Amino acid sequence: MELWKDIEGFEGVYQISTKGRLKSFKKLREGFILSNKNSKKDYLSVVLTHKGRVRYARIHKLVAEAFIANVNNKPQINHKDGNKQNNKVENLEWVSGSENVIHAISIHPNMLKGMNKYNKFIRPNAIQQYNLNGELLAEYPNAQEAFRLTGVCGRNILQVASETEYKPGLTRKQAGGFIWRFKERKGKVQCTSRLSVRHQGQMAMF
């Protein structure tokens, strides 16, 4: 049985279901289901708008927030079967950053090969953590320690710090809601509070 719930902050305008489907009530009183297909097999994301308010969110996060209690206040959501587009409630679970990485490696062992590309950055380089306004928050001896203490994926931290492309032509501006830089790198940290990485599969809302 498919259940529907209002999305917090957009009550009466958008609903999300246990099957990961999104419904809009902006044009029709009875609502209409919005398409969420993505041929590139990436996370599905949406843009919710109402009376000047805008929220960018991924479908799986909307499902988890609506239907799965986060009793341990874990920060990330895992797809149990490894399929980023299977956003049914039974396929999702709240996890810590380390739990998410461990599960991803168990599903996709080749991820280790990708992580090894960044090993040269791990030991010798201290990592600094900034908020999105460019203010220094903390410093760690390496990306592994930053991951251990913050739960933010070490690979993503290194991709931000080294400005390495995670996909052809795309680089991460932030990871886990923070800017990351090698301590030895010179130059002012740019404020990224208004910048975001564009994700494939984003849907325009009506």
Short mmCIF file of C-alpha atoms in Angstrom, two decimals:
data_model
loop_
_atom_site.label_atom_id
_atom_site.label_comp_id
_atom_site.label_asym_id
_atom_site.label_seq_id
_atom_site.Cartn_x
_atom_site.Cartn_y
_atom_site.Cartn_z
CA MET A 1 0.00 0.00 0.00
CA GLU A 2 1.39 3.39 -1.00
CA LEU A 3 1.18 6.06 1.69
CA TRP A 4 1.50 9.81 1.14
CA LYS A 5 2.64 12.59 3.48
CA ASP A 6 2.99 16.33 3.14
CA ILE A 7 6.56 17.58 2.84
CA GLU A 8 7.46 19.66 5.88
CA GLY A 9 7.42 23.34 5.03
CA PHE A 10 5.36 22.70 1.88
CA GLU A 11 2.17 21.32 3.42
CA GLY A 12 -0.72 21.27 0.98
CA VAL A 13 1.63 21.93 -1.93
CA TYR A 14 3.81 18.80 -2.26
CA GLN A 15 3.54 15.24 -0.97
CA ILE A 16 6.02 12.35 -0.99
CA SER A 17 5.06 8.68 -0.95
CA THR A 18 6.49 5.47 0.47
CA LYS A 19 7.33 4.50 -3.11
CA GLY A 20 9.44 7.60 -3.66
CA ARG A 21 6.92 9.36 -5.86
CA LEU A 22 6.31 13.10 -5.66
CA LYS A 23 2.93 14.77 -6.04
CA SER A 24 2.25 18.46 -6.65
CA PHE A 25 -0.97 20.28 -5.77
CA LYS A 26 0.04 23.58 -7.33
CA LYS A 27 -2.21 23.27 -10.39
CA LEU A 28 -4.82 20.62 -9.58
CA ARG A 29 -6.72 20.23 -6.31
CA GLU A 30 -6.45 16.44 -6.52
CA GLY A 31 -2.74 16.73 -7.29
CA PHE A 32 -0.64 15.16 -10.03
CA ILE A 33 2.40 12.91 -9.83
CA LEU A 34 5.60 14.39 -11.19
CA SER A 35 7.97 12.39 -13.35
CA ASN A 36 11.21 11.35 -11.66
CA LYS A 37 13.03 9.44 -14.36
CA ASN A 38 16.77 9.80 -14.81
CA SER A 39 18.61 7.86 -17.48
CA LYS A 40 22.03 8.53 -15.91
CA LYS A 41 21.28 6.43 -12.82
CA ASP A 42 22.24 9.17 -10.38
CA TYR A 43 20.40 10.43 -7.32
CA LEU A 44 17.03 11.99 -8.11
CA SER A 45 16.73 15.55 -6.82
CA VAL A 46 13.94 18.09 -6.86
CA VAL A 47 13.36 21.80 -6.61
CA LEU A 48 10.38 22.66 -4.39
CA THR A 49 8.96 26.17 -4.69
CA HIS A 50 6.11 27.97 -2.96
CA LYS A 51 5.51 31.68 -2.34
CA GLY A 52 9.14 32.60 -2.79
CA ARG A 53 10.48 29.69 -0.76
CA VAL A 54 12.86 27.33 -2.56
CA ARG A 55 14.24 24.01 -1.33
CA TYR A 56 16.64 21.73 -3.18
CA ALA A 57 16.33 18.14 -1.95
CA ARG A 58 16.96 14.58 -3.00
CA ILE A 59 13.98 12.26 -3.26
CA HIS A 60 15.44 9.63 -0.92
CA LYS A 61 15.93 12.26 1.79
CA LEU A 62 12.31 13.40 1.49
CA VAL A 63 11.13 9.79 1.84
CA ALA A 64 13.34 9.11 4.86
CA GLU A 65 12.37 12.34 6.60
CA ALA A 66 8.68 11.59 6.12
CA PHE A 67 8.52 7.88 6.93
CA ILE A 68 11.65 6.70 8.81
CA ALA A 69 12.30 7.71 12.41
CA ASN A 70 15.87 8.88 12.93
CA VAL A 71 16.08 7.98 16.63
CA ASN A 72 19.91 8.10 16.74
CA ASN A 73 20.12 11.35 14.76
CA LYS A 74 22.29 9.81 12.04
CA PRO A 75 23.28 12.24 9.28
CA GLN A 76 23.11 10.17 6.08
CA ILE A 77 20.68 7.89 4.24
CA ASN A 78 21.72 4.60 2.70
CA HIS A 79 20.19 2.73 -0.25
CA LYS A 80 20.25 -0.88 0.96
CA ASP A 81 20.46 -2.41 -2.53
CA GLY A 82 22.99 0.14 -3.83
CA ASN A 83 20.54 1.49 -6.41
CA LYS A 84 20.48 5.28 -6.07
CA GLN A 85 17.11 5.48 -7.82
CA ASN A 86 15.28 2.89 -5.71
CA ASN A 87 13.76 5.33 -3.26
CA LYS A 88 11.10 3.04 -1.78
CA VAL A 89 10.94 3.39 1.98
CA GLU A 90 11.90 -0.25 2.61
CA ASN A 91 15.15 0.31 0.69
CA LEU A 92 16.30 3.25 2.81
CA GLU A 93 17.88 3.58 6.26
CA TRP A 94 19.53 6.29 8.32
CA VAL A 95 23.27 5.66 8.78
CA SER A 96 26.43 7.33 10.02
CA GLY A 97 29.05 8.47 7.53
CA SER A 98 31.27 5.48 8.27
CA GLU A 99 28.37 3.02 8.00
CA ASN A 100 27.48 4.48 4.62
CA VAL A 101 31.04 4.10 3.31
CA ILE A 102 31.35 0.54 4.61
CA HIS A 103 28.07 -0.45 2.98
CA ALA A 104 29.00 1.22 -0.32
CA ILE A 105 32.29 -0.68 -0.46
CA SER A 106 30.53 -3.97 0.30
CA ILE A 107 28.12 -3.34 -2.60
CA HIS A 108 30.71 -1.83 -4.97
CA PRO A 109 34.20 -3.26 -4.18
CA ASN A 110 35.72 -1.31 -7.08
CA MET A 111 35.25 1.85 -5.04
CA LEU A 112 38.49 0.95 -3.29
CA LYS A 113 40.38 1.43 -6.54
CA GLY A 114 39.01 4.95 -6.78
CA MET A 115 39.90 5.69 -3.17
CA ASN A 116 43.45 4.52 -3.75
CA LYS A 117 43.86 7.32 -6.30
CA TYR A 118 43.79 9.75 -3.39
CA ASN A 119 46.08 7.85 -1.00
CA LYS A 120 48.97 10.12 -1.89
CA PHE A 121 47.05 13.00 -0.28
CA ILE A 122 46.22 11.24 3.00
CA ARG A 123 49.37 11.07 5.13
CA PRO A 124 51.43 14.18 4.39
CA ASN A 125 48.72 16.85 4.12
CA ALA A 126 46.85 18.50 6.96
CA ILE A 127 43.22 19.28 6.14
CA GLN A 128 41.39 22.43 7.22
CA GLN A 129 37.61 22.59 7.60
CA TYR A 130 35.70 25.81 6.85
CA ASN A 131 32.04 26.73 6.98
CA LEU A 132 30.38 27.95 3.79
CA ASN A 133 31.19 31.55 4.75
CA GLY A 134 34.91 30.76 4.56
CA GLU A 135 35.50 30.76 8.33
CA LEU A 136 38.03 28.24 9.67
CA LEU A 137 36.39 25.70 11.99
CA ALA A 138 38.97 22.96 12.59
CA GLU A 139 42.18 21.35 11.38
CA TYR A 140 42.97 17.64 11.00
CA PRO A 141 46.29 15.87 10.33
CA ASN A 142 44.83 14.15 7.25
CA ALA A 143 41.59 13.30 5.48
CA GLN A 144 41.23 9.98 7.28
CA GLU A 145 41.13 11.74 10.65
CA ALA A 146 38.70 14.34 9.30
CA PHE A 147 36.42 11.51 8.15
CA ARG A 148 36.71 9.72 11.51
CA LEU A 149 35.77 12.81 13.52
CA THR A 150 33.13 14.34 11.24
CA GLY A 151 31.62 11.40 9.34
CA VAL A 152 32.07 13.26 6.04
CA CYS A 153 33.32 10.91 3.33
CA GLY A 154 37.12 11.13 3.13
CA ARG A 155 37.09 10.73 -0.63
CA ASN A 156 34.75 13.71 -1.00
CA ILE A 157 36.91 15.78 1.36
CA LEU A 158 39.95 15.07 -0.79
CA GLN A 159 38.10 15.83 -4.00
CA VAL A 160 37.20 19.28 -2.64
CA ALA A 161 40.67 19.96 -1.24
CA SER A 162 42.50 18.82 -4.37
CA GLU A 163 39.89 20.18 -6.83
CA THR A 164 39.84 16.75 -8.46
CA GLU A 165 37.01 16.03 -10.89
CA TYR A 166 34.56 13.43 -9.57
CA LYS A 167 32.93 13.32 -12.99
CA PRO A 168 34.23 14.70 -16.30
CA GLY A 169 34.08 18.47 -16.04
CA LEU A 170 32.61 18.52 -12.52
CA THR A 171 34.36 19.36 -9.25
CA ARG A 172 32.96 19.52 -5.74
CA LYS A 173 32.69 22.93 -4.09
CA GLN A 174 31.93 21.44 -0.65
CA ALA A 175 31.46 18.13 1.14
CA GLY A 176 29.13 17.50 4.07
CA GLY A 177 28.18 21.18 4.11
CA PHE A 178 31.79 22.35 4.58
CA ILE A 179 34.69 23.66 2.50
CA TRP A 180 37.92 21.64 2.77
CA ARG A 181 41.44 22.83 1.99
CA PHE A 182 44.96 21.49 2.39
CA LYS A 183 46.72 23.56 5.05
CA GLU A 184 49.68 24.12 2.76
CA ARG A 185 47.48 25.59 0.04
CA LYS A 186 47.71 29.37 -0.19
CA GLY A 187 44.93 31.75 -1.04
CA LYS A 188 41.68 32.97 0.44
CA VAL A 189 38.84 30.48 0.81
CA GLN A 190 35.93 31.52 -1.35
CA CYS A 191 32.51 31.77 0.27
CA THR A 192 30.29 29.09 -1.27
CA SER A 193 27.06 29.70 0.63
CA ARG A 194 25.36 30.46 -2.67
CA LEU A 195 27.11 27.81 -4.70
CA SER A 196 26.06 24.22 -5.09
CA VAL A 197 27.14 21.25 -7.19
CA ARG A 198 24.57 20.44 -9.82
CA HIS A 199 23.34 16.88 -9.57
CA GLN A 200 22.09 14.83 -12.47
CA GLY A 201 18.42 13.93 -12.37
CA GLN A 202 17.18 17.25 -11.00
CA MET A 203 13.50 17.82 -11.77
CA ALA A 204 11.84 21.17 -12.33
CA MET A 205 8.74 21.57 -10.16
CA PHE A 206 5.52 23.14 -11.39
#
